[in-house]
Amino acid sequence: MMTFIVPPSLDGELPAERTAGCTRLVYPMPNIYELTVAAILEQEHEVYYQDFVLAKKNGKQFEQFLAQDKSDCYLLWCVNLSLETDLKTIRHIRKYRPDAWIITMGPGVTYYTEKLLVDSRVVAVRGEPELTVRELAGNIPEGKDPSTVKGISFLKDGTIRHNPARELIRDLDSLPFPARYFIEKYPFTNPKLKIHPYTTVLTSRNCPYRCIYCVPSSLTFAREIEFRKDNNRKPPVSYRSVENVIEELDLLAAKGYRAITFIDDNFITTTGRLRSICECVKKHRFSWGCQARADAITEEVARILHESNCAFVDLGVESFNGDILKYIKKGLTPEQIYEGIGWLKKYHVPVKLNILIGTSPLETKETVGDTLRKAKSLGVSQVMFNIVAPFPGTEFYELARENGWILGGDYKPTDVQHYSILNYPGLSNGEMEKMLFRNNLSFFLRPSFILENIGRFGSFTDFKIALKALRRKLFHA
């Protein structure tokens, strides 16, 4: 019997958000990365899924569960911010199940591989987890030596061993759809969509662009860290076929889902692919949104989005300063950003901008203030401000460490929605944190923003969820 565990927070902080992987929980998202692994294991094993965060259960209730549970193997999806909680989780499991296997996966153990390897029955799965976990899970109950499996690290005879990396999955269509039924009883919502039942869909992996700081999702991060070690470059982008995506969308519609976010790092690639997927979305009348680059938005793309009821496009803008955009290798100019936003506004597609404070030593109070003013002047629906983090495995991390920009000398997991561990000669971490808080207040508490958005909620419950998310965003509470 194999059980996926999402433990309650055991580190005194809000639970880590394990899908994007770089913030504390604002509102829960379905971790379809983990649920895809669960779907694979279900083909040959008895699988259970226990999410103590969604169930709103505490540490005491978690221990009570472990005291009664008889699973042979536990699986944990780990991100940087969850490492302390996950280490305590492993110790709790050991207290009640000393002989159980524990399989860890995700970016947390792909980079901090040795941190959770406390004994010889804990295994770290690095990079893409699906095929590695399937092979590993097949070896364990049959008594085979798991140490021959590619893509894992483990403790043997007191020494940590790192097996060779596993090749990237070439055929994403060969993977089953995520086992969403494990979490169907929990009410997921997205404040930008305000309709439910709601879920997320992934149609591709990774992004071809070279932004020096970027870690867009926990799966991408794990995939990229592992691939870079041997290849010194980003992994190639992998796509599901349009037919496979449509098959999943048809299934979701049949199950009653009404709202979807496509969580691809970069959803809009070719117009033909977008049009085909959007025809299916339109057929099922989904309310939906996606992430995209501003230079991918043409008039034709904006028209397709409008005609298929796209409720938002999430654009990674970072800054409106041309020198900063060039420094971070964004591959965008301010003019391209304005043009993309202009097309979306012409076709009444709501725009959310992501802005990162401190992506470059060129950043100043003046450049941050100028970006805020320009974001407001554009009249977009939402803006999310975060502070960039020097994530290990990125080019920005190497620059920050070499130049002494990281407080304490090296990275430590940080909630980018509230805190900074960067300290530039001309801009301190404290100044960035103050600007982040003030920018959020200035944007989200404007009367025009409140009046524009309050009427869009489908129910008072949706409004309360959005208000709670805003409170956590602003006050970390």
Coordinates of C-alpha atoms in Angstrom, one line a residue:
M1 CA 0.0 0.0 0.0
M2 CA 1.4 3.4 -1.1
T3 CA 0.2 6.7 0.4
F4 CA 0.9 10.2 -0.8
I5 CA 1.3 12.6 2.1
V6 CA 0.8 16.4 2.1
P7 CA 1.6 17.1 5.7
P8 CA 0.3 20.1 7.7
S9 CA 2.9 22.8 8.3
L10 CA 5.2 21.7 11.0
D11 CA 7.7 24.6 10.9
G12 CA 5.5 27.3 12.5
E13 CA 4.8 29.0 9.1
L14 CA 1.9 28.9 6.7
P15 CA 2.0 25.7 4.6
A16 CA 4.3 25.9 1.5
E17 CA 2.5 26.1 -1.8
R18 CA 3.9 23.0 -3.6
T19 CA 2.7 23.6 -7.2
A20 CA 4.4 26.9 -8.0
G21 CA 6.7 26.1 -5.2
C22 CA 8.1 29.5 -4.2
T23 CA 5.5 31.0 -1.8
R24 CA 3.5 30.2 1.3
L25 CA -0.1 29.2 0.6
V26 CA -2.4 32.0 -0.5
Y27 CA -5.1 29.8 -1.9
P28 CA -4.8 26.1 -2.6
M29 CA -4.0 24.7 -6.1
P30 CA -4.4 21.1 -7.2
N31 CA -0.9 19.6 -7.4
I32 CA -1.5 17.8 -10.7
Y33 CA 2.2 17.0 -10.9
E34 CA 1.9 14.8 -7.9
L35 CA -1.5 13.5 -9.0
T36 CA 0.0 12.4 -12.3
V37 CA 2.5 10.2 -10.4
A38 CA -0.4 8.9 -8.3
A39 CA -2.2 7.9 -11.5
I40 CA 0.8 6.0 -12.8
L41 CA 1.2 4.1 -9.6
E42 CA -2.5 3.2 -9.5
Q43 CA -2.0 1.1 -12.6
E44 CA -0.1 -1.5 -10.6
H45 CA -0.4 -0.6 -6.9
E46 CA -2.9 0.2 -4.1
V47 CA -2.6 4.0 -3.8
Y48 CA -4.0 6.5 -1.2
Y49 CA -3.7 10.2 -1.0
Q50 CA -3.8 12.2 2.3
D51 CA -3.7 16.0 2.1
F52 CA -3.7 17.4 5.6
V53 CA -3.5 21.0 4.4
L54 CA -6.7 20.7 2.3
A55 CA -8.4 18.8 5.1
K56 CA -7.3 21.5 7.5
K57 CA -5.9 19.1 10.0
N58 CA -3.0 19.8 12.4
G59 CA 0.2 18.1 13.5
K60 CA -1.5 16.2 16.2
Q61 CA -4.1 14.8 13.8
F62 CA -1.3 13.9 11.4
E63 CA 0.5 11.9 14.1
Q64 CA -2.8 10.1 15.0
F65 CA -3.1 9.1 11.3
L66 CA 0.4 7.7 11.2
A67 CA -0.1 5.8 14.4
Q68 CA -2.9 3.9 12.8
D69 CA -1.8 3.7 9.2
K70 CA -0.2 0.6 7.7
S71 CA 1.3 1.8 4.4
D72 CA 4.4 0.2 3.1
C73 CA 5.6 3.3 1.3
Y74 CA 5.0 7.0 1.7
L75 CA 5.5 9.6 -1.0
L76 CA 6.3 13.4 -0.5
W77 CA 6.4 16.2 -3.1
C78 CA 9.0 18.5 -1.7
V79 CA 9.7 22.2 -2.5
N80 CA 12.4 24.5 -1.0
L81 CA 9.9 26.1 1.4
S82 CA 8.6 22.8 2.7
L83 CA 12.0 21.1 3.5
E84 CA 11.8 21.7 7.3
T85 CA 8.3 20.4 7.4
D86 CA 9.2 17.4 5.2
L87 CA 12.2 16.5 7.4
K88 CA 9.9 16.5 10.5
T89 CA 7.4 14.4 8.5
I90 CA 10.0 11.8 7.8
R91 CA 10.9 11.6 11.5
H92 CA 7.2 11.2 12.4
I93 CA 6.8 8.4 9.9
R94 CA 9.9 6.7 11.3
K95 CA 8.4 6.9 14.8
Y96 CA 5.4 4.8 13.8
R97 CA 6.6 3.0 10.6
P98 CA 10.3 2.3 11.1
D99 CA 10.5 -0.1 8.1
A100 CA 8.4 1.8 5.6
W101 CA 9.9 3.2 2.4
I102 CA 9.7 6.9 1.9
I103 CA 10.0 8.4 -1.7
T104 CA 10.7 12.1 -1.9
M105 CA 10.5 14.0 -5.2
G106 CA 10.3 17.6 -6.5
P107 CA 12.7 20.5 -6.6
G108 CA 13.4 20.5 -2.9
V109 CA 15.1 17.1 -3.1
T110 CA 16.5 17.6 -6.6
Y111 CA 18.7 20.4 -5.3
Y112 CA 18.9 19.7 -1.6
T113 CA 19.3 16.0 -2.3
E114 CA 21.1 15.0 0.8
K115 CA 19.0 16.9 3.3
L116 CA 16.2 14.4 3.7
L117 CA 18.2 11.2 3.3
V118 CA 18.1 10.3 6.9
D119 CA 18.3 6.5 6.5
S120 CA 18.6 3.8 3.9
R121 CA 14.9 3.5 3.3
V122 CA 14.4 7.1 2.2
V123 CA 15.0 7.7 -1.6
A124 CA 15.3 11.0 -3.3
V125 CA 13.9 11.1 -6.9
R126 CA 15.6 13.8 -8.9
G127 CA 14.1 15.7 -11.9
E128 CA 11.0 14.4 -13.7
P129 CA 9.5 11.9 -11.3
E130 CA 7.0 9.8 -13.2
L131 CA 9.0 7.0 -14.7
T132 CA 11.6 6.9 -11.9
V133 CA 8.9 6.5 -9.3
R134 CA 7.1 3.8 -11.3
E135 CA 10.3 1.8 -11.6
L136 CA 11.2 2.4 -8.0
A137 CA 7.8 1.4 -6.8
G138 CA 8.0 -1.8 -8.8
N139 CA 11.3 -2.8 -7.2
I140 CA 10.3 -2.2 -3.6
P141 CA 7.5 -4.7 -3.1
E142 CA 9.3 -7.3 -5.1
G143 CA 12.4 -7.0 -2.9
K144 CA 14.6 -5.9 -5.7
D145 CA 17.6 -3.6 -5.0
P146 CA 16.3 -0.1 -5.8
S147 CA 19.8 1.2 -6.0
T148 CA 20.0 0.4 -9.7
V149 CA 17.2 2.8 -10.7
K150 CA 18.2 5.9 -12.7
G151 CA 17.5 9.3 -11.3
I152 CA 17.6 8.6 -7.6
S153 CA 19.9 9.3 -4.7
F154 CA 20.0 7.1 -1.5
L155 CA 22.0 6.2 1.5
K156 CA 23.9 2.9 1.4
D157 CA 26.5 1.7 3.9
G158 CA 26.6 5.1 5.4
T159 CA 27.4 6.8 2.1
I160 CA 25.1 8.9 -0.1
R161 CA 25.0 7.5 -3.6
H162 CA 23.8 9.5 -6.7
N163 CA 22.7 7.3 -9.6
P164 CA 23.0 8.7 -13.2
A165 CA 20.2 11.0 -14.3
R166 CA 17.2 9.5 -16.1
E167 CA 16.4 10.7 -19.6
L168 CA 13.6 13.2 -20.1
I169 CA 10.2 11.8 -21.0
R170 CA 9.9 12.0 -24.7
D171 CA 6.2 11.1 -25.1
L172 CA 4.0 13.1 -22.7
D173 CA 0.9 11.6 -24.2
S174 CA 2.0 8.3 -22.7
L175 CA 1.4 9.7 -19.2
P176 CA -2.1 9.2 -17.7
F177 CA -4.2 12.2 -16.7
P178 CA -3.8 13.4 -13.1
A179 CA -5.8 11.4 -10.5
R180 CA -7.9 14.4 -9.6
Y181 CA -10.6 12.2 -7.9
F182 CA -8.3 12.0 -4.9
I183 CA -9.0 15.7 -4.2
E184 CA -12.5 16.2 -5.8
K185 CA -14.1 16.7 -2.4
Y186 CA -12.1 19.9 -1.7
P187 CA -13.4 23.2 -3.1
F188 CA -10.7 24.7 -5.3
T189 CA -11.2 28.1 -6.7
N190 CA -9.2 30.8 -8.5
P191 CA -10.1 34.4 -7.6
K192 CA -9.3 35.5 -11.2
L193 CA -11.9 33.0 -12.6
K194 CA -14.5 33.1 -9.8
I195 CA -16.3 30.0 -11.1
H196 CA -16.1 26.4 -9.9
P197 CA -15.6 23.5 -10.0
Y198 CA -12.1 24.5 -10.9
T199 CA -8.9 22.7 -11.8
T200 CA -5.6 23.1 -13.6
V201 CA -4.2 21.6 -16.8
L202 CA -0.6 21.2 -18.1
T203 CA -0.1 20.8 -21.8
S204 CA 3.7 21.3 -22.0
R205 CA 6.9 21.3 -19.9
N206 CA 9.5 24.1 -19.7
C207 CA 10.0 27.3 -21.7
P208 CA 12.6 28.0 -24.4
Y209 CA 13.5 31.5 -23.2
R210 CA 16.6 32.4 -21.2
C211 CA 15.4 34.6 -18.3
I212 CA 18.2 34.4 -15.8
Y213 CA 16.0 34.2 -12.6
C214 CA 13.1 32.1 -13.8
V215 CA 11.5 29.2 -11.8
P216 CA 7.9 29.2 -13.1
S217 CA 6.7 25.9 -11.4
S218 CA 8.0 23.2 -9.1
L219 CA 8.0 20.6 -11.9
T220 CA 10.0 22.9 -14.2
F221 CA 12.4 23.7 -11.4
A222 CA 13.1 20.0 -10.7
R223 CA 13.4 19.2 -14.4
E224 CA 15.8 22.1 -15.0
I225 CA 18.0 21.5 -12.0
E226 CA 18.6 17.9 -12.9
F227 CA 19.1 18.5 -16.7
R228 CA 21.5 21.4 -16.2
K229 CA 23.9 19.4 -14.0
D230 CA 24.9 17.2 -17.0
N231 CA 24.1 19.5 -19.9
N232 CA 24.8 23.0 -18.6
R233 CA 21.7 24.4 -20.4
K234 CA 17.9 24.4 -20.1
P235 CA 16.1 21.2 -21.0
P236 CA 14.1 21.2 -24.2
V237 CA 10.4 22.0 -24.2
S238 CA 8.1 19.0 -24.4
Y239 CA 4.5 19.2 -25.6
R240 CA 1.5 17.0 -25.4
S241 CA -0.4 16.5 -28.6
V242 CA -3.4 18.7 -29.2
E243 CA -5.5 15.5 -29.5
N244 CA -4.3 14.4 -26.0
V245 CA -5.1 17.8 -24.5
I246 CA -8.6 17.8 -26.1
E247 CA -9.2 14.3 -24.7
E248 CA -8.5 15.6 -21.2
L249 CA -10.6 18.7 -21.6
D250 CA -13.5 16.5 -22.8
L251 CA -13.1 14.4 -19.7
L252 CA -13.1 17.4 -17.4
A253 CA -16.2 18.8 -19.0
A254 CA -18.0 15.4 -18.6
K255 CA -17.0 15.5 -14.9
G256 CA -18.6 18.9 -14.5
Y257 CA -15.6 21.2 -14.3
R258 CA -16.4 24.7 -15.4
A259 CA -13.1 26.7 -14.9
I260 CA -9.5 25.9 -15.9
T261 CA -6.1 27.5 -15.6
F262 CA -3.5 26.2 -18.0
I263 CA -0.4 26.2 -15.9
D264 CA 2.2 25.8 -18.7
D265 CA 5.2 28.0 -18.2
N266 CA 4.4 29.5 -21.6
F267 CA 0.9 28.4 -22.9
I268 CA 0.8 30.5 -26.1
T269 CA 3.3 29.2 -28.6
T270 CA 1.9 28.7 -32.1
T271 CA -1.4 30.2 -33.3
G272 CA -2.5 26.8 -34.8
R273 CA -2.1 25.0 -31.5
L274 CA -3.8 27.7 -29.5
R275 CA -6.7 27.8 -31.9
S276 CA -7.3 24.1 -31.8
I277 CA -7.3 24.0 -28.0
C278 CA -9.4 27.1 -27.7
E279 CA -12.1 25.6 -30.0
C280 CA -12.5 22.8 -27.5
V281 CA -12.5 25.2 -24.6
K282 CA -15.1 27.3 -26.3
K283 CA -17.2 24.2 -27.0
H284 CA -17.4 23.3 -23.3
R285 CA -17.9 26.9 -22.3
F286 CA -15.0 26.8 -19.8
S287 CA -14.0 30.0 -18.0
W288 CA -10.2 29.9 -18.3
G289 CA -6.8 31.6 -18.1
C290 CA -3.2 31.0 -18.9
Q291 CA 0.4 32.3 -18.6
A292 CA 2.0 33.8 -21.7
R293 CA 4.7 36.2 -22.9
A294 CA 3.7 39.6 -24.1
D295 CA 5.4 39.2 -27.4
A296 CA 3.2 36.1 -28.1
I297 CA 0.1 38.3 -28.2
T298 CA -0.8 39.4 -31.7
E299 CA -4.2 40.7 -32.8
E300 CA -5.1 37.2 -34.1
V301 CA -4.1 35.6 -30.8
A302 CA -6.1 38.2 -28.8
R303 CA -9.1 37.6 -31.0
I304 CA -8.9 33.8 -30.4
L305 CA -8.7 34.4 -26.7
H306 CA -11.7 36.7 -26.7
E307 CA -13.8 34.3 -28.7
S308 CA -13.1 31.4 -26.4
N309 CA -14.1 33.2 -23.2
C310 CA -10.5 33.7 -21.8
A311 CA -10.9 35.2 -18.4
F312 CA -7.3 36.3 -17.9
V313 CA -3.8 36.2 -19.4
D314 CA -1.0 36.2 -16.9
L315 CA 2.0 38.1 -18.4
G316 CA 5.4 38.0 -16.9
V317 CA 6.5 41.6 -17.4
E318 CA 9.0 42.0 -14.4
S319 CA 9.8 45.6 -15.3
F320 CA 9.1 48.4 -17.8
N321 CA 12.7 49.5 -17.7
G322 CA 14.5 48.5 -21.0
D323 CA 18.0 48.2 -19.4
I324 CA 16.7 45.9 -16.7
L325 CA 14.8 43.7 -19.2
K326 CA 18.0 43.4 -21.2
Y327 CA 20.1 42.5 -18.1
I328 CA 17.8 39.7 -17.1
K329 CA 17.7 38.3 -20.7
K330 CA 13.9 38.7 -20.8
G331 CA 14.0 38.9 -24.6
L332 CA 11.3 41.6 -24.4
T333 CA 11.3 45.4 -24.9
P334 CA 8.9 47.8 -23.1
E335 CA 7.4 48.5 -26.5
Q336 CA 6.5 44.8 -27.0
I337 CA 4.9 44.7 -23.6
Y338 CA 2.8 47.7 -24.4
E339 CA 1.8 46.2 -27.7
G340 CA 0.8 42.9 -26.3
I341 CA -1.3 44.5 -23.5
G342 CA -2.9 46.8 -26.1
W343 CA -4.1 43.8 -28.2
L344 CA -5.6 42.1 -25.2
K345 CA -7.4 45.2 -24.0
K346 CA -8.7 45.9 -27.5
Y347 CA -10.4 42.4 -27.4
H348 CA -11.5 42.8 -23.8
V349 CA -9.3 40.0 -22.4
P350 CA -8.4 40.7 -18.8
V351 CA -4.7 41.2 -18.1
K352 CA -2.7 40.3 -15.0
L353 CA 0.9 41.5 -14.9
N354 CA 3.6 39.8 -12.9
I355 CA 6.3 42.3 -11.7
L356 CA 9.5 41.3 -9.9
I357 CA 11.3 43.7 -7.7
G358 CA 15.1 43.5 -7.7
T359 CA 15.8 41.3 -10.7
S360 CA 18.9 43.3 -11.4
P361 CA 21.5 45.5 -9.6
L362 CA 20.2 48.2 -11.9
E363 CA 17.0 48.3 -9.9
T364 CA 16.4 51.4 -7.8
K365 CA 13.5 53.0 -5.9
E366 CA 13.0 55.1 -9.0
T367 CA 12.8 52.2 -11.4
V368 CA 10.3 50.4 -9.1
G369 CA 8.2 53.5 -8.7
D370 CA 8.2 54.0 -12.5
T371 CA 7.1 50.5 -13.1
L372 CA 4.2 50.8 -10.6
R373 CA 3.1 54.1 -12.2
K374 CA 3.1 52.5 -15.7
A375 CA 1.3 49.4 -14.5
K376 CA -1.5 51.6 -13.0
S377 CA -1.7 53.8 -16.2
L378 CA -2.3 50.7 -18.4
G379 CA -5.6 49.9 -16.6
V380 CA -4.9 46.2 -16.3
S381 CA -7.1 43.9 -14.2
Q382 CA -4.4 42.8 -11.7
V383 CA -0.8 43.2 -10.9
M384 CA 1.2 40.7 -8.7
F385 CA 4.4 42.1 -7.1
N386 CA 7.0 39.8 -5.8
I387 CA 10.7 40.1 -4.9
V388 CA 13.0 38.0 -7.0
A389 CA 14.8 35.2 -5.3
P390 CA 18.3 33.8 -6.3
F391 CA 17.0 30.2 -6.8
P392 CA 19.8 27.7 -6.9
G393 CA 20.3 26.2 -10.4
T394 CA 19.6 29.6 -12.1
E395 CA 22.1 32.0 -13.8
F396 CA 20.9 34.7 -11.4
Y397 CA 21.9 32.6 -8.4
E398 CA 25.4 32.3 -9.7
L399 CA 25.6 36.1 -10.3
A400 CA 24.2 36.9 -6.9
R401 CA 26.5 34.6 -5.0
E402 CA 29.6 35.7 -7.0
N403 CA 28.9 39.4 -6.4
G404 CA 27.9 39.0 -2.7
W405 CA 24.3 40.1 -3.2
I406 CA 22.8 37.3 -1.0
L407 CA 22.4 38.0 2.7
G408 CA 24.4 35.4 4.7
G409 CA 26.3 34.5 1.6
D410 CA 24.0 31.8 0.2
Y411 CA 20.4 31.1 -0.7
K412 CA 17.9 30.0 1.9
P413 CA 14.2 29.3 1.2
T414 CA 12.2 32.5 1.2
D415 CA 8.6 33.4 0.5
V416 CA 9.0 35.8 -2.5
Q417 CA 5.6 37.4 -1.8
H418 CA 6.9 39.0 1.4
Y419 CA 10.7 38.7 2.0
S420 CA 14.0 39.4 0.3
I421 CA 17.4 37.8 0.9
L422 CA 19.0 40.1 -1.7
N423 CA 21.1 43.1 -0.7
Y424 CA 22.4 45.3 -3.6
P425 CA 24.9 48.1 -3.0
G426 CA 22.2 50.6 -3.9
L427 CA 19.1 48.8 -2.8
S428 CA 18.8 46.8 0.5
N429 CA 16.6 43.9 1.2
G430 CA 14.6 46.0 3.7
E431 CA 13.9 48.7 1.1
M432 CA 12.7 46.0 -1.4
E433 CA 10.3 44.5 1.2
K434 CA 8.9 48.0 2.0
M435 CA 8.4 48.7 -1.7
L436 CA 6.7 45.4 -2.2
F437 CA 4.2 46.0 0.6
R438 CA 3.5 49.6 -0.5
N439 CA 3.1 48.6 -4.1
N440 CA 0.6 46.0 -3.2
L441 CA -1.3 48.4 -1.0
S442 CA -1.2 51.1 -3.6
F443 CA -2.6 48.8 -6.3
F444 CA -5.1 46.5 -4.6
L445 CA -6.7 49.0 -2.2
R446 CA -7.4 51.6 -4.9
P447 CA -11.2 52.4 -4.9
S448 CA -11.3 51.8 -8.7
F449 CA -9.8 48.3 -8.3
I450 CA -12.2 47.4 -5.6
L451 CA -15.3 48.6 -7.4
E452 CA -14.2 47.0 -10.7
N453 CA -13.7 43.5 -9.1
I454 CA -16.3 43.3 -6.3
G455 CA -19.1 42.8 -8.8
R456 CA -17.4 39.9 -10.6
F457 CA -17.7 37.3 -7.8
G458 CA -20.2 34.6 -8.3
S459 CA -21.1 34.2 -4.6
F460 CA -20.3 35.7 -1.2
T461 CA -18.1 32.5 -0.5
D462 CA -15.9 33.4 -3.6
F463 CA -15.6 36.9 -2.3
K464 CA -14.4 35.7 1.1
I465 CA -11.9 33.4 -0.5
A466 CA -10.5 36.3 -2.6
L467 CA -10.4 38.5 0.5
K468 CA -8.5 35.9 2.5
A469 CA -6.0 35.5 -0.4
L470 CA -5.5 39.3 -0.5
R471 CA -5.0 39.4 3.3
R472 CA -2.3 36.7 3.1
K473 CA -0.7 38.5 0.1
L474 CA -0.5 41.8 2.0
F475 CA 0.0 40.8 5.6
H476 CA 1.3 37.2 5.6
A477 CA -1.5 36.1 7.9

